[in-house]
Structures are given as C-alpha cells and as structure tokens.
C-alpha cells in the first residue's frame, strides 16, 4: 500500500456530511437494478460451471442426437417421426436440468459458502434473490431452447404447434420451471451441499430414464399411467401436447401447478440460510 | 452520541458511539459472532432489545440493511466468482457505491482481481469480504475477525482502512481475539467471555494507562527457599515463581522497588542476569478479568469443544 490515494470526489456527498473518501452515503439500488444484477451474475455463474454446462446442454444434445439416430437402428417406432417426438421431450429434459438440477446444486453450495447468508445482510431482499434466480433460469433456458431446437431441426424436426400449441408449450415450460425450481429449493434449503449434489443428479438421471421426460408416457407400457403424475412426466407430456399435437394439456399443467405449490410450501417451511 | 443499545447473548449490554471503532474482544466461543449476528438481524434475541441506528434489526430489516455493511467470518462469495466481479456485483446492489478501482487498490485486490474466489488465499478472501462490506458507503460496518489469517502487510492495510473509515465518519464495530488489534484500533473495547460483558473501557483505561507494573527477575543461581516470598511481601507485590531462578513480580514498579530488589540481591549475594520491566497489556487485563490461564489455551479449549458439539 505505498501509493496513498488522495480523497477523490466520488459522489455527491449528502448535506451535512464531511466529504471524505468513505463518507457515509448509503442507499439501496432500485429493486429492478438489483434483480437484474443478481440474475446476470447467477446466469454467468451457471454457464461458467463445466458440470452445469454438461447437464444443461451436452447431455440433452447427446440424448437428442443419439435418440433420433439410434431409434431407427433398434427399430423403435412412434406414432410420429422420431425427431418430432423426441425434440419436445429433450426440451423438457433441458428445462428440468436447469430448473431442478442446476438450481439445486448452485443453491446448495450458495448455502455452504455463506453466499445466501451474506446476501441476507445486503440490500437485496429475499424476493429480489428469488426473482434473480428465476430470471437467470429463464435466460439459460432460452439458450437451451435455441440450441436444442437447432439440433432438432437439423435432425428433421418439423414442429407444427399452431398458436394454441405454442401457448400450451410456453405454459408447460413456465409451470415446469416453477415446479422443478420450487422442488430444487426445497432440497437445497434443507440438505447439506454434498447431499444435494448427489441427490439432484440422481433424481435427474432417474427421471430422465423413467420419468416420461424424453420418451412419451405410452412408451412405458402399463406404468405410463402414473408417470404422468410426476413433474417430469407432466412437463414432457404437456410439451409434447403443445409442440407435437398442437393442443393444451390441462391435466399436465394442473399437475405441474400442484407440484409448484407443494415445493413452495416445503421450501417456505424448511429453507434455512446456512 | 449514542445511537443504539444492545442486550444480547447473556445479559450483555453495550452502546456504540457514532464515528468510533468499537472492538468486541474475547476468545473463540465467547459470543462475539452471536452478538454481531444479533445486530445484523440474523438472530432474533430471545429477550432484551437491540436497536441499530435506532432500528430493530429484525422488524426494520429492509430499512436498516442498506445502511450497514457486513463482513462475515469467512465465505459470502460464490466459489467460481472472480474477486473483482464479486465486488462489482455488490456495488450494483447499492445506489451510490464507492469507486471500484480505489477500493481494489486500497485493499491490494488488483493482483487477484481475475482469480476465482476458491483460489484466493485466506487473507485475500478477508480483504474482499471487507471491500464487500464497505463498498455501499455504509454508516456502520460490522466486521467479524477482520484480520484473521492475514499476513502482517495485509493486516496493516486493513487497519489503515478501518482507521480511515472512522476518520470519514463511519462507525466500525469489530470482533477480534487479537489484543494488539484492539489496542491499536479501538476507541472502546468490550471484553466478553461466556457471553457476558466482563469489562468496558478505552484500551488505556483497561491497561491502567500503560504504567509499568510487572518486574521480571532472572537470577544467576537459586536463592534460599522463602526469599522471593519475603521480597514480594516487602514490595507489596504479587509473586509468580517461574522456576528456581526466575520470578515475576506484579505491582507498582518504580525506583524504590528497583532499589529494594537490588538490596535483596545484595543480601543473598546473587547477581540478577536479567531484569525487565513490563507494562500491563490488554492481554494481561483480559487474563486477569476472565481468570483464564492463557488466551490461546482458552480459545483452543472452547474451539475444540464447539467442534465436538457440531459433529
């Protein structure tokens, strides 16, 4: 610290305060600016993390490419062209990966490293923290949708949702995000960071394989009935309803809303800051 | 001017004057962090009242938080965030933050600005945490163990910054278990132990104005048994026999005392190979007040029992 900087005028000092470098002049930034700052920070951190990127982009793309190319090889047939069936499913997988697995892991470690605790003493209110997280999730999801859709189109996907189907798909994505995000926060807010890391990955793998995300529920035979009650099945089915059949799946959307409510209540009751 | 009164932990009551540095001193587990966290609104006191800047830290959280800066003990940043990025982010949460480059330079964070948080040294993490606490131009900052794990140079830079904050009218409340830190920085020191306030005063009040009060004598050979006790009695001092040839006398030490010690040596025909005078340090005051044998031992003992309980 050899260079001793002289006091510089940094901001208009408030009336009556001495004009020193550190003279108090506290005020919170406008709420909107705080939320945007938090969202951009969280989105950057999500995209910078290699493991998160693997789960957010690499796995969905691999599943889509492998599924479309492999289905023909193993003779798996659907009622529609395979790319048309699998692309909405992989979009559902992408939403699940970000809003559940990435969010749970990131939040778990935020608790571990005292980030949430520190933010709790910052001007950012809890609603701002939550808002920032939601915006960050949506930003990452938009990126995922662009990448997965581009890969799907290259593999022969012909989406014909129509206006109604598009609305249905958007509602499904939003409600799916809120359902998985509230469950992720419930998990991350009560378990230790390592347990959250393991649990969130395990749940992701189990739902990817058996949760009617990528594959339609009717591909599961007799079990197909109850998997649609899982948030993964409800999200996958309602996205397929919108993008494949051009309809709205009211049951799937209702199931997602119920999971959102359950996760939010659980989070409110169990979340601790550290 | 008094702006707040705190009653926390266990019948702890303390006031902090605006524009001063207050040190809360005590061994690990004494209740320092709990006291701070109660002021920061993390904990709701089971009884008693806390007012910070005239506000209730829990009920008036939204009004209070923008006006205070908080430095937590360790952590507070994402592991993958770069040091400068974190500081810029925190600045964006405030309306009129301090100049980024100035703060980075003052705290020596320039060399690690691009480094992810997890790869920062302990001292760098501490400095970043301090920067995060002050970047919003707060009226009051709470800093928990600001220089723990810092090298001497970083420590000095941190002290200078805290002194400058005071000069510019910022109120600083810090916890520490370093006596020299409290002695150098604080206008008022609160010594707490087992969650209770054991003493309050300026460093010079607590060390009785820094008067010479201990006399350490090392002799060339042992003296007859009982001789040191006789000397202590003659001087009206308390005696600590360290071994057969060295003793420490505590009490008023002046020219008369020295003369008597010299005569006592003559009587026993023994030469003092070392004679040293010491002032009562804050550590002496602390040990006397808490009755602990040594601060480090006390800290270690409490620390390990807490670790055990947490497991």
Coordinates of C-alpha atoms in Angstrom, one line a residue:
Chain A
X1 CA 0.0 0.0 0.0
X2 CA 2.7 2.5 -1.0
X3 CA 0.5 4.7 -3.2
X4 CA -1.7 6.6 -0.8
X5 CA -4.6 7.9 -3.0
X6 CA -5.9 11.2 -2.1
X7 CA -9.5 11.7 -1.3
X8 CA -11.5 11.9 -4.5
X9 CA -15.0 13.3 -5.1
X10 CA -16.8 10.0 -5.8
X11 CA -20.4 11.0 -5.4
X12 CA -22.4 14.0 -4.3
X13 CA -22.0 13.9 -0.5
X14 CA -25.2 14.3 1.3
X15 CA -25.9 17.6 3.0
X16 CA -24.1 17.9 6.3
X17 CA -21.7 15.0 5.9
X18 CA -17.9 15.6 5.8
X19 CA -16.6 14.9 2.3
X20 CA -14.1 12.1 2.8
X21 CA -13.5 9.1 0.6
X22 CA -15.6 6.9 2.7
X23 CA -18.1 9.4 4.0
X24 CA -21.4 7.5 4.6
X25 CA -23.9 7.9 1.8
X26 CA -25.8 4.6 1.9
X27 CA -28.8 3.7 -0.3
X28 CA -30.1 0.5 -1.9
X29 CA -30.1 0.4 -5.7
X30 CA -33.6 0.4 -7.3
X31 CA -35.2 -3.0 -6.9
X32 CA -35.2 -3.7 -10.6
X33 CA -31.5 -2.9 -10.9
X34 CA -30.7 -5.3 -8.0
X35 CA -32.7 -8.1 -9.5
X36 CA -31.1 -7.7 -12.9
X37 CA -27.6 -7.6 -11.4
X38 CA -28.4 -10.8 -9.4
X39 CA -29.9 -12.5 -12.5
X40 CA -27.0 -11.7 -14.7
X41 CA -24.5 -12.8 -12.0
X42 CA -26.3 -16.1 -11.5
X43 CA -26.7 -16.8 -15.2
X44 CA -23.0 -16.2 -15.8
X45 CA -22.0 -18.5 -12.9
X46 CA -24.3 -21.2 -14.2
X47 CA -22.9 -21.1 -17.7
X48 CA -19.3 -20.9 -16.4
X49 CA -19.5 -24.1 -14.4
X50 CA -18.4 -27.1 -16.5
X51 CA -20.6 -29.6 -14.8
X52 CA -23.7 -27.4 -15.0
X53 CA -23.0 -26.9 -18.7
X54 CA -22.7 -30.6 -19.2
X55 CA -26.1 -31.1 -17.7
X56 CA -27.7 -28.1 -19.3
X57 CA -26.5 -28.5 -22.9
X58 CA -24.2 -31.5 -23.6
X59 CA -26.5 -34.3 -22.2
X60 CA -29.7 -33.0 -23.9
X61 CA -27.9 -32.7 -27.2
X62 CA -26.4 -36.1 -26.9
X63 CA -29.7 -37.6 -25.9
X64 CA -31.4 -36.0 -28.9
X65 CA -28.8 -37.0 -31.5
X66 CA -28.4 -40.5 -30.0
X67 CA -32.2 -41.0 -29.7
X68 CA -33.1 -39.9 -33.2
X69 CA -30.2 -41.8 -34.9
X70 CA -30.5 -44.8 -32.5
X71 CA -34.3 -45.3 -32.6
X72 CA -34.1 -46.3 -36.3
X73 CA -31.2 -48.6 -35.5
X74 CA -33.1 -50.5 -32.8
X75 CA -36.4 -50.4 -34.6
X76 CA -38.1 -48.1 -32.0
X77 CA -41.2 -46.7 -33.7
X78 CA -43.6 -43.9 -32.6
X79 CA -46.8 -42.6 -34.0
X80 CA -45.0 -39.7 -35.5
X81 CA -41.5 -39.1 -37.0
X82 CA -38.9 -39.8 -34.3
X83 CA -37.4 -36.3 -34.3
X84 CA -40.9 -34.8 -33.8
X85 CA -41.5 -37.0 -30.8
X86 CA -38.0 -36.7 -29.2
X87 CA -37.3 -33.0 -29.6
X88 CA -40.1 -31.7 -27.3
X89 CA -39.0 -34.4 -24.8
X90 CA -35.5 -33.2 -24.9
X91 CA -36.7 -29.6 -24.5
X92 CA -38.5 -30.9 -21.3
X93 CA -35.2 -32.6 -20.2
X94 CA -33.4 -29.3 -20.7
X95 CA -35.9 -27.4 -18.6
X96 CA -35.6 -30.0 -15.9
X97 CA -31.8 -30.0 -15.9
X98 CA -31.6 -26.2 -15.4
X99 CA -34.6 -25.6 -13.1
X100 CA -34.0 -28.6 -10.9
X101 CA -30.5 -30.0 -11.0
X102 CA -28.5 -26.8 -11.7
X103 CA -30.6 -24.7 -9.4
X104 CA -30.5 -27.2 -6.5
X105 CA -26.7 -27.7 -6.8
X106 CA -26.0 -24.0 -7.1
X107 CA -28.2 -23.1 -4.2
X108 CA -26.8 -25.9 -2.1
X109 CA -23.3 -24.5 -2.5
X110 CA -24.5 -21.0 -2.0
X111 CA -25.7 -22.0 1.4
X112 CA -22.5 -23.8 2.1
X113 CA -20.3 -20.9 1.1
X114 CA -22.4 -18.3 3.0
X115 CA -23.5 -16.5 -0.1
X116 CA -27.1 -16.6 0.8
X117 CA -26.3 -15.6 4.3
X118 CA -24.2 -12.6 3.1
X119 CA -26.9 -11.6 0.6
X120 CA -29.3 -11.7 3.5
X121 CA -27.5 -8.8 5.1
X122 CA -27.2 -6.9 1.7
X123 CA -29.8 -4.5 0.3
X124 CA -31.1 -7.3 -1.9
X125 CA -34.5 -8.5 -0.4
X126 CA -35.4 -12.2 -0.5
X127 CA -38.0 -11.5 -3.2
X128 CA -35.1 -10.0 -5.2
X129 CA -32.9 -13.0 -4.7
X130 CA -35.8 -15.3 -5.9
X131 CA -36.5 -13.0 -8.8
X132 CA -32.9 -13.0 -9.8
X133 CA -32.8 -16.8 -9.7
X134 CA -35.9 -17.1 -11.8
X135 CA -34.6 -14.7 -14.4
X136 CA -31.3 -16.5 -14.6
X137 CA -33.1 -19.8 -15.1
X138 CA -35.2 -18.4 -17.9
X139 CA -32.2 -16.9 -19.6
X140 CA -30.3 -20.2 -19.5
X141 CA -33.4 -22.0 -20.7
X142 CA -33.8 -19.6 -23.7
X143 CA -30.2 -20.5 -24.7
X144 CA -31.0 -24.2 -24.2
X145 CA -34.2 -24.0 -26.3
X146 CA -32.2 -22.3 -29.1
X147 CA -29.5 -24.9 -29.2
X148 CA -31.8 -28.0 -28.8
X149 CA -34.3 -26.7 -31.4
X150 CA -31.4 -26.0 -33.8
X151 CA -30.1 -29.6 -33.4
X152 CA -33.7 -30.9 -33.6
X153 CA -34.3 -29.1 -36.9
X154 CA -31.1 -30.4 -38.3
X155 CA -32.3 -33.9 -37.4
X156 CA -35.5 -33.4 -39.3
X157 CA -37.9 -32.0 -36.6
X158 CA -41.0 -30.4 -38.1
X159 CA -42.7 -28.5 -35.3
X160 CA -46.4 -27.7 -36.2
X161 CA -47.8 -26.4 -32.9
X162 CA -50.1 -23.7 -34.2
X163 CA -50.9 -20.8 -31.9
X164 CA -52.7 -22.9 -29.3
X165 CA -49.9 -25.5 -29.1
X166 CA -47.4 -22.7 -28.7
X167 CA -49.3 -21.3 -25.8
X168 CA -49.6 -24.7 -24.3
X169 CA -45.9 -25.3 -24.7
X170 CA -44.9 -22.0 -23.2
X171 CA -47.3 -22.6 -20.2
X172 CA -45.7 -26.0 -19.8
X173 CA -42.2 -24.6 -19.8
X174 CA -43.1 -21.8 -17.3
X175 CA -45.0 -24.1 -14.9
X176 CA -42.4 -26.9 -15.3
X177 CA -39.7 -24.4 -14.4
X178 CA -41.6 -23.2 -11.3
X179 CA -42.5 -26.8 -10.2
X180 CA -38.9 -28.1 -10.5
X181 CA -37.4 -24.8 -9.1
X182 CA -39.5 -25.0 -6.0
X183 CA -38.6 -28.6 -5.5
X184 CA -34.9 -27.8 -6.1
X185 CA -35.0 -25.0 -3.5
X186 CA -36.8 -27.3 -1.0
X187 CA -34.0 -29.9 -1.5
X188 CA -31.1 -27.4 -1.4
X189 CA -32.5 -25.5 1.5
X190 CA -32.7 -28.4 3.9
X191 CA -29.9 -30.9 2.9
X192 CA -26.2 -30.4 3.0
X193 CA -24.5 -29.3 -0.2
X194 CA -22.9 -32.7 -0.9
X195 CA -26.2 -34.5 -0.3
X196 CA -27.9 -32.0 -2.6
X197 CA -25.3 -32.5 -5.3
X198 CA -25.7 -36.3 -5.2
X199 CA -29.5 -36.2 -4.8
X200 CA -30.1 -33.7 -7.6
X201 CA -28.0 -35.7 -10.0
X202 CA -29.6 -39.0 -9.0
X203 CA -33.1 -37.6 -9.3
X204 CA -32.2 -36.2 -12.7
X205 CA -30.9 -39.5 -14.0
X206 CA -33.9 -41.5 -12.7
X207 CA -36.4 -39.1 -14.2
X208 CA -34.5 -38.9 -17.5
X209 CA -34.7 -42.7 -17.7
X210 CA -38.0 -43.5 -16.2
X211 CA -39.9 -40.2 -15.8
X212 CA -41.5 -39.8 -19.2
X213 CA -39.5 -36.8 -20.0
X214 CA -37.8 -37.7 -23.2
X215 CA -40.0 -40.7 -24.1
X216 CA -43.8 -40.4 -24.2
X217 CA -45.7 -41.9 -21.3
X218 CA -47.2 -44.6 -23.5
X219 CA -43.7 -45.9 -24.2
X220 CA -43.7 -47.1 -20.6
X221 CA -46.5 -49.6 -21.1
X222 CA -48.6 -50.2 -18.0
X223 CA -46.5 -47.8 -15.9
X224 CA -47.3 -45.0 -18.3
X225 CA -50.4 -44.0 -16.3
X226 CA -48.7 -43.0 -13.1
X227 CA -45.5 -41.4 -14.5
X228 CA -47.7 -38.6 -15.9
X229 CA -48.3 -37.6 -12.2
X230 CA -44.6 -36.9 -11.8
X231 CA -43.5 -33.4 -12.6
X232 CA -41.2 -34.9 -15.2
X233 CA -44.0 -36.8 -16.9
X234 CA -46.4 -33.8 -16.7
X235 CA -43.8 -31.5 -18.2
X236 CA -42.9 -33.9 -21.0
X237 CA -46.5 -34.8 -21.9
X238 CA -47.7 -31.2 -21.9
X239 CA -44.7 -30.1 -24.0
X240 CA -45.4 -32.9 -26.5
X241 CA -49.1 -31.9 -26.4
X242 CA -48.2 -28.4 -27.5
X243 CA -45.4 -29.0 -29.9
X244 CA -46.4 -32.3 -31.4
X245 CA -50.2 -32.3 -31.3
X246 CA -50.8 -28.5 -31.2
X247 CA -53.0 -28.8 -28.1
X248 CA -53.0 -27.7 -24.5
X249 CA -52.7 -30.5 -21.9
X250 CA -54.8 -29.1 -18.9
X251 CA -54.1 -32.2 -16.7
X252 CA -50.4 -31.9 -17.2
X253 CA -50.4 -28.2 -16.4
X254 CA -52.5 -28.8 -13.3
X255 CA -50.1 -31.4 -12.1
X256 CA -47.2 -29.0 -12.6
X257 CA -49.1 -26.3 -10.7
X258 CA -49.7 -28.7 -7.8
X259 CA -46.1 -29.7 -7.6
X260 CA -45.2 -26.0 -7.6
X261 CA -47.4 -25.4 -4.7
X262 CA -46.1 -28.4 -2.8
X263 CA -42.5 -27.4 -3.4
X264 CA -43.1 -23.8 -2.5
X265 CA -44.8 -24.8 0.8
X266 CA -42.0 -27.2 1.6
X267 CA -39.4 -24.6 0.8
X268 CA -41.1 -22.0 3.0
X269 CA -41.2 -24.4 5.9
X270 CA -37.7 -25.9 5.7
X271 CA -35.4 -23.5 4.0
X272 CA -32.5 -22.3 6.2
X273 CA -30.0 -19.7 5.2
X274 CA -26.9 -21.7 6.2
Chain B
X1 CA -23.5 10.3 20.7
X2 CA -25.2 7.1 21.4
X3 CA -27.1 5.5 18.6
X4 CA -28.0 2.1 19.8
X5 CA -28.1 -0.2 22.8
X6 CA -27.7 -3.9 22.6
X7 CA -28.7 -6.5 25.0
X8 CA -27.7 -9.9 23.7
X9 CA -26.2 -13.2 24.4
X10 CA -26.5 -13.3 28.2
X11 CA -27.2 -10.0 30.0
X12 CA -24.8 -8.3 27.6
X13 CA -25.4 -4.6 27.3
X14 CA -23.4 -2.3 25.2
X15 CA -23.6 1.1 23.5
X16 CA -21.7 2.2 20.5
X17 CA -20.8 5.8 19.7
X18 CA -21.2 7.0 16.1
X19 CA -17.9 7.5 14.2
X20 CA -15.9 5.4 16.6
X21 CA -14.2 2.0 16.4
X22 CA -15.6 -0.4 18.9
X23 CA -13.8 -3.7 19.5
X24 CA -15.6 -6.7 20.9
X25 CA -12.8 -8.8 22.3
X26 CA -12.9 -12.3 23.6
X27 CA -11.8 -15.9 23.0
X28 CA -13.4 -18.1 20.4
X29 CA -16.9 -19.1 21.6
X30 CA -17.2 -16.1 23.9
X31 CA -20.3 -14.9 22.0
X32 CA -18.7 -12.3 19.7
X33 CA -20.2 -13.6 16.5
X34 CA -23.6 -14.2 18.1
X35 CA -23.6 -10.6 19.3
X36 CA -22.8 -9.3 15.9
X37 CA -25.3 -11.5 14.2
X38 CA -28.0 -10.2 16.5
X39 CA -27.2 -6.7 15.5
X40 CA -27.2 -7.7 11.8
X41 CA -30.7 -9.1 12.1
X42 CA -29.7 -12.8 11.6
X43 CA -30.8 -13.7 15.1
X44 CA -33.9 -12.6 17.0
X45 CA -33.0 -12.0 20.6
X46 CA -35.0 -14.3 23.0
X47 CA -35.2 -11.4 25.4
X48 CA -34.0 -7.8 25.6
X49 CA -33.8 -5.2 22.8
X50 CA -31.4 -4.4 20.1
X51 CA -31.5 -1.1 18.3
X52 CA -29.1 -0.4 15.5
X53 CA -29.2 3.1 14.1
X54 CA -32.4 3.4 16.0
X55 CA -33.9 0.5 14.1
X56 CA -34.9 -3.0 15.1
X57 CA -32.6 -5.3 13.1
X58 CA -35.4 -7.9 12.5
X59 CA -38.5 -5.8 12.1
X60 CA -36.9 -2.9 10.3
X61 CA -34.6 -5.1 8.2
X62 CA -35.3 -3.5 4.8
X63 CA -34.7 -0.1 6.1
X64 CA -31.6 -1.0 8.1
X65 CA -29.7 -3.3 5.7
X66 CA -28.8 -0.7 3.0
X67 CA -27.3 1.5 5.7
X68 CA -24.9 -1.1 7.2
X69 CA -22.0 -3.1 5.9
X70 CA -21.4 -6.7 7.0
X71 CA -18.2 -8.7 6.8
X72 CA -18.9 -12.3 7.8
X73 CA -16.3 -14.6 9.2
X74 CA -15.3 -16.4 6.0
X75 CA -17.3 -17.0 2.9
X76 CA -20.0 -14.9 1.5
X77 CA -19.0 -15.3 -2.2
X78 CA -19.6 -17.9 -4.9
X79 CA -16.6 -20.3 -5.3
X80 CA -16.4 -19.6 -9.1
X81 CA -16.8 -15.8 -9.0
X82 CA -13.8 -13.6 -9.7
X83 CA -12.8 -11.2 -7.0
X84 CA -13.4 -8.1 -9.0
X85 CA -16.6 -9.5 -10.4
X86 CA -18.0 -10.1 -6.9
X87 CA -17.1 -6.6 -5.8
X88 CA -18.8 -5.1 -8.8
X89 CA -21.9 -7.2 -8.2
X90 CA -22.2 -6.0 -4.6
X91 CA -21.7 -2.4 -5.8
X92 CA -24.7 -2.8 -8.1
X93 CA -26.9 -3.6 -5.2
X94 CA -26.2 -0.1 -3.8
X95 CA -27.3 3.3 -5.3
X96 CA -24.0 5.2 -4.7
X97 CA -21.2 2.8 -4.3
X98 CA -17.6 3.6 -3.7
X99 CA -15.2 3.8 -6.7
X100 CA -14.3 0.3 -7.6
X101 CA -10.7 0.9 -8.6
X102 CA -10.0 2.9 -5.5
X103 CA -11.2 0.1 -3.2
X104 CA -9.4 -2.5 -5.2
X105 CA -6.2 -0.6 -4.9
X106 CA -6.6 0.2 -1.2
X107 CA -7.1 -3.4 -0.3
X108 CA -4.5 -4.8 -2.6
X109 CA -7.0 -6.8 -4.6
X110 CA -5.7 -5.8 -8.0
X111 CA -3.3 -8.7 -8.3
X112 CA -6.1 -11.2 -7.7
X113 CA -8.9 -9.5 -9.4
X114 CA -9.3 -12.2 -12.1
X115 CA -8.8 -15.0 -9.7
X116 CA -11.8 -17.2 -8.8
X117 CA -12.8 -16.9 -5.2
X118 CA -11.9 -20.5 -4.3
X119 CA -8.3 -19.9 -5.3
X120 CA -7.8 -16.8 -3.3
X121 CA -5.6 -17.0 -0.2
X122 CA -7.3 -16.7 3.2
X123 CA -6.0 -13.1 3.5
X124 CA -7.3 -12.2 0.0
X125 CA -10.7 -13.6 0.9
X126 CA -10.7 -11.5 4.0
X127 CA -9.8 -8.3 2.1
X128 CA -12.5 -9.0 -0.5
X129 CA -15.1 -9.5 2.3
X130 CA -14.1 -6.2 3.8
X131 CA -14.4 -4.5 0.5
X132 CA -17.9 -6.0 0.1
X133 CA -18.8 -4.6 3.5
X134 CA -17.8 -1.0 2.7
X135 CA -18.5 -0.6 -1.0
X136 CA -22.0 0.6 -0.4
X137 CA -20.8 3.6 1.7
X138 CA -22.5 2.4 4.9
X139 CA -22.9 4.4 8.0
X140 CA -22.0 1.5 10.2
X141 CA -19.9 -1.6 9.4
X142 CA -19.8 -4.9 11.4
X143 CA -16.6 -6.7 10.8
X144 CA -16.1 -10.2 12.2
X145 CA -12.4 -11.0 12.8
X146 CA -11.2 -8.7 10.0
X147 CA -7.6 -9.8 10.0
X148 CA -7.7 -13.5 10.9
X149 CA -5.2 -15.3 8.8
X150 CA -3.7 -12.2 7.2
X151 CA 0.0 -11.6 6.7
X152 CA 1.4 -8.5 8.6
X153 CA 1.3 -6.3 5.5
X154 CA -2.3 -7.0 4.7
X155 CA -3.1 -6.5 8.4
X156 CA -1.6 -3.1 8.4
X157 CA -3.5 -2.2 5.2
X158 CA -6.7 -3.3 6.8
X159 CA -6.1 -1.4 9.9
X160 CA -5.3 1.8 7.9
X161 CA -8.6 1.3 6.0
X162 CA -10.6 0.9 9.2
X163 CA -9.0 4.0 10.7
X164 CA -9.8 5.9 7.6
X165 CA -13.4 4.8 7.8
X166 CA -13.6 6.2 11.3
X167 CA -12.0 9.5 10.1
X168 CA -14.6 9.9 7.5
X169 CA -17.4 9.3 10.0
X170 CA -18.2 5.6 9.6
X171 CA -18.9 3.7 12.7
X172 CA -17.0 0.4 13.0
X173 CA -17.8 -2.5 15.2
X174 CA -15.3 -5.3 15.0
X175 CA -14.7 -8.5 16.8
X176 CA -11.2 -9.8 17.3
X177 CA -9.2 -12.1 19.5
X178 CA -6.0 -10.2 18.7
X179 CA -5.1 -7.9 21.6
X180 CA -2.8 -5.8 19.5
X181 CA -5.6 -5.1 17.0
X182 CA -8.0 -3.9 19.7
X183 CA -5.2 -1.9 21.4
X184 CA -4.3 -0.1 18.2
X185 CA -7.7 0.5 16.6
X186 CA -10.4 0.7 19.2
X187 CA -11.7 3.7 20.9
X188 CA -13.7 1.4 23.2
X189 CA -13.1 -2.2 24.0
X190 CA -15.7 -4.5 25.3
X191 CA -14.2 -7.7 26.7
X192 CA -16.7 -10.5 26.7
X193 CA -16.4 -14.0 27.9
X194 CA -19.0 -16.8 28.1
X195 CA -21.5 -14.4 26.6
X196 CA -21.1 -11.8 29.4
X197 CA -19.6 -8.4 29.3
X198 CA -16.6 -8.5 31.7
X199 CA -15.1 -5.1 31.1
X200 CA -15.6 -1.9 29.0
X201 CA -13.2 0.9 28.5
X202 CA -10.7 2.5 26.3
X203 CA -7.5 0.5 25.8
X204 CA -5.6 2.8 28.0
X205 CA -8.2 2.6 30.8
X206 CA -8.1 -1.2 30.6
X207 CA -4.4 -1.3 30.8
X208 CA -4.3 1.4 33.6
X209 CA -2.7 4.0 31.4
X210 CA 0.2 1.7 30.4
X211 CA 2.1 2.1 33.7
X212 CA 5.0 -0.2 34.4
X213 CA 3.5 -3.0 36.5
X214 CA 5.5 -6.1 36.1
X215 CA 9.1 -6.8 37.0
X216 CA 10.7 -10.0 35.8
X217 CA 13.9 -11.1 37.5
X218 CA 16.3 -13.9 36.4
X219 CA 19.0 -14.8 38.8
X220 CA 22.4 -16.4 38.2
X221 CA 21.6 -19.1 40.7
X222 CA 18.8 -20.2 43.0
X223 CA 18.2 -18.2 46.3
X224 CA 17.2 -19.9 49.6
X225 CA 13.6 -21.0 49.8
X226 CA 11.2 -18.3 51.0
X227 CA 13.4 -15.5 49.9
X228 CA 11.3 -14.5 46.9
X229 CA 8.2 -14.6 49.0
X230 CA 9.8 -12.3 51.5
X231 CA 10.7 -9.8 48.8
X232 CA 7.2 -9.9 47.4
X233 CA 5.8 -9.2 50.8
X234 CA 8.2 -6.3 51.3
X235 CA 7.2 -4.8 48.0
X236 CA 3.5 -5.4 48.4
X237 CA 3.6 -7.2 45.0
X238 CA 2.1 -10.5 43.9
X239 CA 4.7 -13.1 43.1
X240 CA 4.9 -15.7 40.4
X241 CA 7.8 -18.1 40.6
X242 CA 8.5 -19.4 37.2
X243 CA 11.4 -21.7 38.2
X244 CA 14.2 -21.8 40.7
X245 CA 16.0 -18.8 39.2
X246 CA 13.3 -16.7 37.6
X247 CA 10.3 -14.8 39.1
X248 CA 7.8 -12.2 38.1
X249 CA 6.6 -9.5 40.5
X250 CA 3.3 -7.7 39.7
X251 CA 2.5 -4.4 41.4
X252 CA 3.6 -0.8 41.2
X253 CA 7.2 -0.8 39.9
X254 CA 9.2 2.4 40.5
X255 CA 12.7 3.4 41.5
X256 CA 12.1 2.4 45.1
X257 CA 11.1 -1.0 44.1
X258 CA 14.2 -1.4 42.0
X259 CA 16.3 -0.2 44.9
X260 CA 14.8 -2.8 47.2
X261 CA 15.3 -5.6 44.6
X262 CA 18.9 -4.6 44.3
X263 CA 19.4 -4.7 48.1
X264 CA 17.6 -8.0 48.2
X265 CA 20.1 -9.4 45.7
X266 CA 23.0 -8.0 47.8
X267 CA 21.6 -9.7 50.9
X268 CA 21.5 -13.1 49.1
X269 CA 24.8 -12.4 47.3
X270 CA 23.2 -13.2 43.9
X271 CA 23.5 -11.3 40.6
X272 CA 20.4 -10.7 38.5
X273 CA 21.4 -11.7 35.0
X274 CA 18.2 -10.2 33.6
X275 CA 15.9 -7.6 35.0
X276 CA 13.0 -6.5 32.8
X277 CA 10.1 -4.2 33.3
X278 CA 6.8 -4.7 31.6
X279 CA 3.6 -2.8 31.2
X280 CA 0.2 -4.3 31.7
X281 CA -1.0 -5.3 28.3
X282 CA -4.6 -5.7 27.2
X283 CA -3.9 -9.4 27.3
X284 CA -2.9 -9.2 31.0
X285 CA -6.1 -7.3 31.6
X286 CA -8.1 -9.9 29.8
X287 CA -6.5 -12.8 31.6
X288 CA -6.9 -11.1 35.0
X289 CA -10.6 -10.3 34.2
X290 CA -11.5 -13.7 33.0
X291 CA -9.2 -15.7 35.2
X292 CA -8.0 -17.8 32.3
X293 CA -4.5 -19.1 32.2
X294 CA -3.8 -18.0 28.7
X295 CA -5.9 -16.7 25.9
X296 CA -4.8 -19.3 23.3
X297 CA -5.4 -22.1 25.7
X298 CA -8.8 -20.8 26.4
X299 CA -9.6 -20.3 22.8
X300 CA -8.3 -23.8 21.9
X301 CA -10.3 -25.4 24.6
X302 CA -13.6 -23.7 23.7
X303 CA -13.0 -24.1 20.0
X304 CA -12.5 -27.9 20.3
X305 CA -15.5 -28.4 22.5
X306 CA -17.6 -26.5 19.9
X307 CA -16.2 -28.6 17.1
X308 CA -17.1 -31.7 19.1
X309 CA -20.6 -30.4 19.7
X310 CA -21.1 -29.6 16.0
X311 CA -20.1 -33.1 14.9

